[in-house]
Short mmCIF file of C-alpha atoms in Angstrom, two decimals:
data_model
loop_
_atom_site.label_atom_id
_atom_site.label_comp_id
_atom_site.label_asym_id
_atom_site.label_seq_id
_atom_site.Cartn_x
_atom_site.Cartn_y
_atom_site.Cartn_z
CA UNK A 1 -70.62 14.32 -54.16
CA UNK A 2 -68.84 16.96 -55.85
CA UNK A 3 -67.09 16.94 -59.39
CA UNK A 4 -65.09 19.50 -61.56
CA UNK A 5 -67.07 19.63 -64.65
CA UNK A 6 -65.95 21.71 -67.18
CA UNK A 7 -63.97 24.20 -65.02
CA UNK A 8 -67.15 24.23 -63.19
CA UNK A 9 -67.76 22.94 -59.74
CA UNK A 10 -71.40 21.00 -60.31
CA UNK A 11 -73.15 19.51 -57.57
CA UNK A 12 -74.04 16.06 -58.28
CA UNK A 13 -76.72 13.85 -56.12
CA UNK A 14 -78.05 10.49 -57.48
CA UNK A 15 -81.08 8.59 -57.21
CA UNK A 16 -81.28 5.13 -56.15
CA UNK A 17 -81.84 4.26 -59.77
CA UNK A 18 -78.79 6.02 -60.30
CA UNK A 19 -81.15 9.00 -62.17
CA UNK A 20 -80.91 12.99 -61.05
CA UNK A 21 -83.21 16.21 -62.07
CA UNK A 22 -80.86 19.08 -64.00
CA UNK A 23 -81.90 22.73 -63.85
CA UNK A 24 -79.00 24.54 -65.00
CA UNK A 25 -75.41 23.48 -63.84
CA UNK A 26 -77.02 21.34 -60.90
CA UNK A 27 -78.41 18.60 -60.40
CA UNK A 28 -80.81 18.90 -57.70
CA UNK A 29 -81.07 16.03 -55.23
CA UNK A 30 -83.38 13.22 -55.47
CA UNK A 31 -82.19 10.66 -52.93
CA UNK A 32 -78.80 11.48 -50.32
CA UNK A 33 -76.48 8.55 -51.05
CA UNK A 34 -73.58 7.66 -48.47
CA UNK A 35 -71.22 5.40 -49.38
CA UNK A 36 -71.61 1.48 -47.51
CA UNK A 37 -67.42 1.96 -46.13
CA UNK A 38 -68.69 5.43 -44.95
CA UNK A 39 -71.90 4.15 -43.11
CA UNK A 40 -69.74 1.46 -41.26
CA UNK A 41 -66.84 4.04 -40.74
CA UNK A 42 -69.48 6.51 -38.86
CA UNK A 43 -71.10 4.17 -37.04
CA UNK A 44 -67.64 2.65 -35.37
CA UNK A 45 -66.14 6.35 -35.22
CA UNK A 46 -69.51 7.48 -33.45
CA UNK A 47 -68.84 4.23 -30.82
CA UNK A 48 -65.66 5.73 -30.01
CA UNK A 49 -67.35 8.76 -29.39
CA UNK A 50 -70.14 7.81 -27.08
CA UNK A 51 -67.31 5.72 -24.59
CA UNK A 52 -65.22 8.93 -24.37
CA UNK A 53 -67.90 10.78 -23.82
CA UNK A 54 -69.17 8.70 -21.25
CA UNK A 55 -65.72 8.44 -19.27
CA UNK A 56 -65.32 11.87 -19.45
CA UNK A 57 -68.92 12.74 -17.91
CA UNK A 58 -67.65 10.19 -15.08
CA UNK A 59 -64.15 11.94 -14.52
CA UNK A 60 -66.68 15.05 -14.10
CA UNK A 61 -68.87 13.53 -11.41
CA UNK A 62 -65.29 12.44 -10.04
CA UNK A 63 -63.55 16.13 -10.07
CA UNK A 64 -66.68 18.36 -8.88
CA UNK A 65 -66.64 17.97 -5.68
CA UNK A 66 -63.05 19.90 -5.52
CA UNK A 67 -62.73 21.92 -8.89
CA UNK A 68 -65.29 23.79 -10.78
CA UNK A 69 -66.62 23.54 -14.33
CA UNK A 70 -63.89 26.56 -15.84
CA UNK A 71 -60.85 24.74 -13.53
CA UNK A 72 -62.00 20.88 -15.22
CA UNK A 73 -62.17 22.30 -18.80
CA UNK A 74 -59.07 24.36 -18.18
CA UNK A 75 -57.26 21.30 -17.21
CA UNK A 76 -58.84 19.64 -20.55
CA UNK A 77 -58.16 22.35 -23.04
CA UNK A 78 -54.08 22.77 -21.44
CA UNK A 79 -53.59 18.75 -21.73
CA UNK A 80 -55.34 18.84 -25.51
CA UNK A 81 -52.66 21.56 -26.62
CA UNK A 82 -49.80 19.47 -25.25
CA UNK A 83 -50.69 16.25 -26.78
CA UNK A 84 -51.56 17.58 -29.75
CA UNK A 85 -48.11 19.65 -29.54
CA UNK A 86 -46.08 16.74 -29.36
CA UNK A 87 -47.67 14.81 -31.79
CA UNK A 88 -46.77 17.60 -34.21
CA UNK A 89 -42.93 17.59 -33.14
CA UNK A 90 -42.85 13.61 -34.47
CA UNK A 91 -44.88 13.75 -37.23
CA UNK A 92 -43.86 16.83 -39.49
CA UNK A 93 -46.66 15.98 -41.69
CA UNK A 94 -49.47 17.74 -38.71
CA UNK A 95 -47.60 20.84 -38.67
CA UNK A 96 -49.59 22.93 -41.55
CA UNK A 97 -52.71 22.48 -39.28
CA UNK A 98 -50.83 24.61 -36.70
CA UNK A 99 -51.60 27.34 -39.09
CA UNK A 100 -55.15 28.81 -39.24
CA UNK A 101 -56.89 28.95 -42.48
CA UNK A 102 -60.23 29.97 -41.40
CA UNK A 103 -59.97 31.35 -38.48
CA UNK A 104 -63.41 33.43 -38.02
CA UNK A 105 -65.14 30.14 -38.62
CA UNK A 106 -62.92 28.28 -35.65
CA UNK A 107 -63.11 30.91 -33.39
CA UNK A 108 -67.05 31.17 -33.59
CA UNK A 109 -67.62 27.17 -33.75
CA UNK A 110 -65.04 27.43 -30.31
CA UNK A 111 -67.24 29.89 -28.25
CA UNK A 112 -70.33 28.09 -28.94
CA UNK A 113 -68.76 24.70 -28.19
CA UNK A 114 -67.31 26.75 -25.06
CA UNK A 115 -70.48 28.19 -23.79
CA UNK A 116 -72.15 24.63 -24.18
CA UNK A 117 -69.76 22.41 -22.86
CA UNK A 118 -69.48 24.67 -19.53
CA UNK A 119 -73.32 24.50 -19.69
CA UNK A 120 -73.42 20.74 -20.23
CA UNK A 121 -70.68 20.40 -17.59
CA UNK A 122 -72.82 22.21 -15.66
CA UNK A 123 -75.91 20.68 -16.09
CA UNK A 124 -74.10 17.12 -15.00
CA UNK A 125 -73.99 18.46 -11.66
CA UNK A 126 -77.46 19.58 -10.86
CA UNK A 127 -79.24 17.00 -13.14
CA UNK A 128 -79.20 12.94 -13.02
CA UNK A 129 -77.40 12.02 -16.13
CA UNK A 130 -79.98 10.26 -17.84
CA UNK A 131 -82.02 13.60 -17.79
CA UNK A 132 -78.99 15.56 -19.20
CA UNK A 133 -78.42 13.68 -21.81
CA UNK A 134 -82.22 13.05 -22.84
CA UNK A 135 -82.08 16.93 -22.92
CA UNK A 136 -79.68 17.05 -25.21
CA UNK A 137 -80.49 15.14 -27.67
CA UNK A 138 -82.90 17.36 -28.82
CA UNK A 139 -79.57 18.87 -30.85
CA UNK A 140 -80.29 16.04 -33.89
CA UNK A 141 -83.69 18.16 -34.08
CA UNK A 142 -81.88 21.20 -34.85
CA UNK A 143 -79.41 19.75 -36.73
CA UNK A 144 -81.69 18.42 -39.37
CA UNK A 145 -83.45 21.72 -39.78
CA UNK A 146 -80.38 23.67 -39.71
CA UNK A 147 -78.19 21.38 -42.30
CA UNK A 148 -81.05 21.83 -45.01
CA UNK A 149 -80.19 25.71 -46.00
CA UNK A 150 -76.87 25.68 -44.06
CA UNK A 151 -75.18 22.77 -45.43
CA UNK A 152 -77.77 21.83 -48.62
CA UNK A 153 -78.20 18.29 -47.12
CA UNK A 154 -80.98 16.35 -47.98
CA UNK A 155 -83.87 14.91 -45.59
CA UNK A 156 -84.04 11.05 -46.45
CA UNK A 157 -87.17 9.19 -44.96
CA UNK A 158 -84.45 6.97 -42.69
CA UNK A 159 -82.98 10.30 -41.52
CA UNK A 160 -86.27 12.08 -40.84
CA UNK A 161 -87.71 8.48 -39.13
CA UNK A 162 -84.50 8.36 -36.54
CA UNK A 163 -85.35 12.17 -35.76
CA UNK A 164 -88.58 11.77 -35.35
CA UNK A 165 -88.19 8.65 -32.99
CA UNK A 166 -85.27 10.07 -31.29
CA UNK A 167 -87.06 13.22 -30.18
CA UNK A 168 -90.21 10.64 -29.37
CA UNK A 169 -88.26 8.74 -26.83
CA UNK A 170 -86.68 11.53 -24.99
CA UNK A 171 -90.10 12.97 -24.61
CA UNK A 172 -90.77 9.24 -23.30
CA UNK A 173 -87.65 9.34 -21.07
CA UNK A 174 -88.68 12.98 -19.80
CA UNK A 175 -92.31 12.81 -19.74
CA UNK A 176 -92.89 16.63 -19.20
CA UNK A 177 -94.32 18.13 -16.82
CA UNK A 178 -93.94 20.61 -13.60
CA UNK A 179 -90.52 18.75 -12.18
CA UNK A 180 -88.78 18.75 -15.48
CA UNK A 181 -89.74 22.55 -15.94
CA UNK A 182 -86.78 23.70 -13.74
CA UNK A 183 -83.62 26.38 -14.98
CA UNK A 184 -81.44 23.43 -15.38
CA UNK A 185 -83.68 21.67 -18.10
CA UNK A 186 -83.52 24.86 -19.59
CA UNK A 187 -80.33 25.43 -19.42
CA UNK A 188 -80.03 22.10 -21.23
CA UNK A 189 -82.14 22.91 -24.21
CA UNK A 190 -80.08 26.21 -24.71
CA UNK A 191 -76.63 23.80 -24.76
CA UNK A 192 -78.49 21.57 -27.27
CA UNK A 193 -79.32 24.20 -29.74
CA UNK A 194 -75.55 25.74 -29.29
CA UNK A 195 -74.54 22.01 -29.99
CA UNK A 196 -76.08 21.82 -33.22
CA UNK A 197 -74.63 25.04 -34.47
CA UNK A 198 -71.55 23.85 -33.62
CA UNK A 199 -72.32 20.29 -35.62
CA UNK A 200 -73.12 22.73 -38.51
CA UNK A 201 -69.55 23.97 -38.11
CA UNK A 202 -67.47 21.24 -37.82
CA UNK A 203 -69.06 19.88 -40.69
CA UNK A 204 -68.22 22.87 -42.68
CA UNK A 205 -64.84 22.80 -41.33
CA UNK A 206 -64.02 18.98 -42.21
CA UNK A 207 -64.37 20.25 -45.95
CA UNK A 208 -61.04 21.85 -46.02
CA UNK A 209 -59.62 21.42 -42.48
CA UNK A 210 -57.85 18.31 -40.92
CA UNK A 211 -59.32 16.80 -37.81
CA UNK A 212 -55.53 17.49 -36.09
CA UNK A 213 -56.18 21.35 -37.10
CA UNK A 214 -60.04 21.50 -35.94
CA UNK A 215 -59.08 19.69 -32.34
CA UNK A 216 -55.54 21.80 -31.89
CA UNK A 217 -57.71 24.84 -32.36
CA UNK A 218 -60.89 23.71 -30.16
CA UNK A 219 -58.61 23.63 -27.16
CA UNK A 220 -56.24 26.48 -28.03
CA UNK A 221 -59.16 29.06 -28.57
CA UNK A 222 -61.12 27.48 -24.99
CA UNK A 223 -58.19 27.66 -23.15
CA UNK A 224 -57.98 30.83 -22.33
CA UNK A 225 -62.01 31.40 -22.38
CA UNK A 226 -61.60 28.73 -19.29
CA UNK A 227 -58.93 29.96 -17.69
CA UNK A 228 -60.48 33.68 -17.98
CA UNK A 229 -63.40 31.69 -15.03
CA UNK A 230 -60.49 30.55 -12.55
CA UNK A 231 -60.17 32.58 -9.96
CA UNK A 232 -57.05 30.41 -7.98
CA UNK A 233 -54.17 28.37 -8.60
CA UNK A 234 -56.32 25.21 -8.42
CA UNK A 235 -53.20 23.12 -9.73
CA UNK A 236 -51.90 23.29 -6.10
CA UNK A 237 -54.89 21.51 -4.97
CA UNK A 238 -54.80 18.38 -7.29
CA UNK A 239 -54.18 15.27 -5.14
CA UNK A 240 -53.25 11.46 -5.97
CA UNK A 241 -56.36 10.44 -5.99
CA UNK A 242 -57.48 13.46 -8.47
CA UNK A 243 -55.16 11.52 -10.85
CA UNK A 244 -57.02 8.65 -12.86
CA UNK A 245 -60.52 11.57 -12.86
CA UNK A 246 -57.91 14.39 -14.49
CA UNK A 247 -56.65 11.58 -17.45
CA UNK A 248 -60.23 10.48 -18.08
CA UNK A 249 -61.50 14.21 -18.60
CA UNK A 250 -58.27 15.03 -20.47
CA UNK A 251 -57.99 11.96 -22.75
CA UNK A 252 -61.55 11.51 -22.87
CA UNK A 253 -62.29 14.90 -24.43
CA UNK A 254 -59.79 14.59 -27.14
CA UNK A 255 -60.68 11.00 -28.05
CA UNK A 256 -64.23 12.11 -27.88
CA UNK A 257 -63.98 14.79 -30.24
CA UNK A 258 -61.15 13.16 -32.54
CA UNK A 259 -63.90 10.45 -33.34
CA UNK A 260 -66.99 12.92 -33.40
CA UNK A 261 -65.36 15.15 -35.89
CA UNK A 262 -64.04 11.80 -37.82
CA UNK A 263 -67.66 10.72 -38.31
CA UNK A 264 -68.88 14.22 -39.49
CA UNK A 265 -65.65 13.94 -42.40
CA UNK A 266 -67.47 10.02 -43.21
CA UNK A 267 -71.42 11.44 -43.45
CA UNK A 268 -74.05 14.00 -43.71
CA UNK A 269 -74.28 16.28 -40.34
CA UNK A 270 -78.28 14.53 -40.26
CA UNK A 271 -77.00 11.16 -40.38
CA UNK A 272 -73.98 11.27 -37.82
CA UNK A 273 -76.01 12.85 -35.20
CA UNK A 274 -78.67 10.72 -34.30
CA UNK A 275 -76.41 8.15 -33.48
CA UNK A 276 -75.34 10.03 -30.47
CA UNK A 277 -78.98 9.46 -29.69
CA UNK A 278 -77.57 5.90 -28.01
CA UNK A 279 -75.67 7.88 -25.28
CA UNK A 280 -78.90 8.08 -23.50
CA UNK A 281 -79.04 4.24 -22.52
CA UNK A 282 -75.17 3.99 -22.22
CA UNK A 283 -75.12 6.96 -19.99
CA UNK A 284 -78.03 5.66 -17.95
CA UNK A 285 -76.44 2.20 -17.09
CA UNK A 286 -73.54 4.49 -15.84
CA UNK A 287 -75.54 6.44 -13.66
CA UNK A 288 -77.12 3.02 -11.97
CA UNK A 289 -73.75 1.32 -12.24
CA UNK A 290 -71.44 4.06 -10.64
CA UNK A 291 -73.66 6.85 -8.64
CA UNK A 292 -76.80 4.23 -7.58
CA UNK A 293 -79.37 6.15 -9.72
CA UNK A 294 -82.39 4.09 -10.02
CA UNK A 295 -82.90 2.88 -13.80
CA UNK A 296 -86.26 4.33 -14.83
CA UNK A 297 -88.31 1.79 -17.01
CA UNK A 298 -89.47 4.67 -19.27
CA UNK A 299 -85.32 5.23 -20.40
CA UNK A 300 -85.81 1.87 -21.84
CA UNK A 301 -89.14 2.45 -23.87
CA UNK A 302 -87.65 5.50 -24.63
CA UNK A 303 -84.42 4.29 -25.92
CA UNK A 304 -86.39 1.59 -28.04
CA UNK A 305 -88.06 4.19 -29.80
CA UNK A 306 -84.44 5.90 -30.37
CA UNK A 307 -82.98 2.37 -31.09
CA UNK A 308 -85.43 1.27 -33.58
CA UNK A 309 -85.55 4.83 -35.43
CA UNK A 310 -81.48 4.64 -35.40
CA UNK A 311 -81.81 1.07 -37.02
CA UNK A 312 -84.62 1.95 -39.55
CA UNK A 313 -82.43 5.14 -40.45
CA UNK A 314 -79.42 2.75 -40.76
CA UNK A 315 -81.14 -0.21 -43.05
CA UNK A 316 -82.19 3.08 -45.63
CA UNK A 317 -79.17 4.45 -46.07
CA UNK A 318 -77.00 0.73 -46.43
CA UNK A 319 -80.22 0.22 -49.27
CA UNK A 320 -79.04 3.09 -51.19
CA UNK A 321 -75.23 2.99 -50.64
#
């Protein structure tokens, strides 16, 4: 946590004993301590997150075979300004974050997130979903090397455990070889790495920014960076049965990312993103459920390992809370 000591902003980290080392005005970190209300309020916030996700990688599957990736985002991006819009006409108290405070930090988070969500998007149509997923989530990887000199977060033994197994069962759920070295896989691993720079900052942006300002801003800044890859009035092509696909993409991204960027305001960037590690089984039952692909035995040795590091990671931090 943070406290204003002396006029002086002092950067305070406990032990579990409740003990710290000083060298100067800091105190240097001995053990990362979350809160018990915040572990509980990331975990349900990340739940929301993986469902929304998940609908919104079905509307996809749903809407490809008539619009491309730029026209599906488009359509995302245009219904996340309106709602957001209108929430701010009833609710006076959402209209500062219409006004950007840091702007060069939105606008480079929002072409990342823009060049690896139409990669992802992408990648869900030449991939099985299982395999795009398993992919990546080799973004908590990143993130945990990334968040130590970015965002001074500390590497607890839970934290490094759930990385470790994560990135152990989606070798598991991949086993590499010749068929998974392809352009899309590595197209994938490019979208992961732009996915954890993007973690980085959101994370950074939750320290001064409200979630209303980060989400009104995601989709006003992709808009156009969407609609710049339409090449036809594609709106004159939506059809009835288009309808139920184009809510799920459109509410589904903007619950999706009003949770994700909840959970990164109630913990570390390292302990909010292995949790999305469980989208690989989720997304998996979907594929077998909904599109008939087969359900792999190794995606459920594979999510064990991610499971059991997830619950490990979980147990230390609720010890030291």
């Amino acid at each position: 946590m943070r406290a204003l000591v002396a006029g002086g902003l002092v950067s305070v980290k406990a032990s579990r004993h409740g003990g710290g080392e000083v060298s100067g005005r800091s105190i240097h970190i001995v053990r990362s301590i979350v809160p018990q209300r915040s572990i509980l309020a990331v975990v349900l916030w990340m739940s929301g997150a993986l469902l929304a996700f998940s609908a919104t990688a079905i509307a996809v599957r749903a809407l490809a075979p008539a619009f491309s990736i730029f026209e599906m985002l488009a359509v995302r991006n245009a219904a996340g300004v309106l709602i957001l819009l209108a929430l701010a006409l009833v609710r006076p108290d959402l209209r500062p974050g219409l006004k950007p405070r840091r702007f060069g930090l939105h606008l480079a988070r929002n072409v990342l997130h823009f060049a690896g969500t139409d990669g992802w998007a992408f990648g869900l149509t030449l991939l099985p979903l299982a395999t795009v997923f398993a992919l990546e989530f080799t973004t908590p990887a990143w993130v945990a090397l990334l968040a130590i000199p970015l965002l001074k977060e500390q590497m607890t033994r839970g934290r490094l455990v759930a990385v470790m197994l994560g990135f152990i069962g989606v070798l598991v759920i991949l086993r590499p070889g010749l068929e998974t070295l392809q352009p899309a896989s590595f197209l994938m691993l490019g979208v992961a790495f732009s996915f954890a720079l993007v973690a980085i900052m959101t994370k950074r942006l939750t320290m001064t920014e409200s979630t209303f300002s980060i989400l009104f801003f995601m989709n006003l800044l992709q808009l156009p960076m969407n609609l710049a890859g339409v090449s036809r009035a594609f709106w004159l092509e939506v059809q009835s049965s288009h309808a139920l696909p184009l809510i799920g993409i459109s509410l589904g991204g903007l619950l999706a990312h009003y949770c994700l960027t909840n959970a990164y305001r109630q913990g570390d960037a390292t302990m909010v993103v292995p949790l999305d590690f469980m989208r690989i089984p989720l997304i998996a039952f979907v594929g077998w459920q909904f599109y008939g692909e087969p359900l792999d035995p190794y995606v459920f040795l594979g999510s064990f390992c991610i499971i059991l590091g997830l619950l490990y990671s979980l147990h230390r931090e609720a010890r030291t809370a």
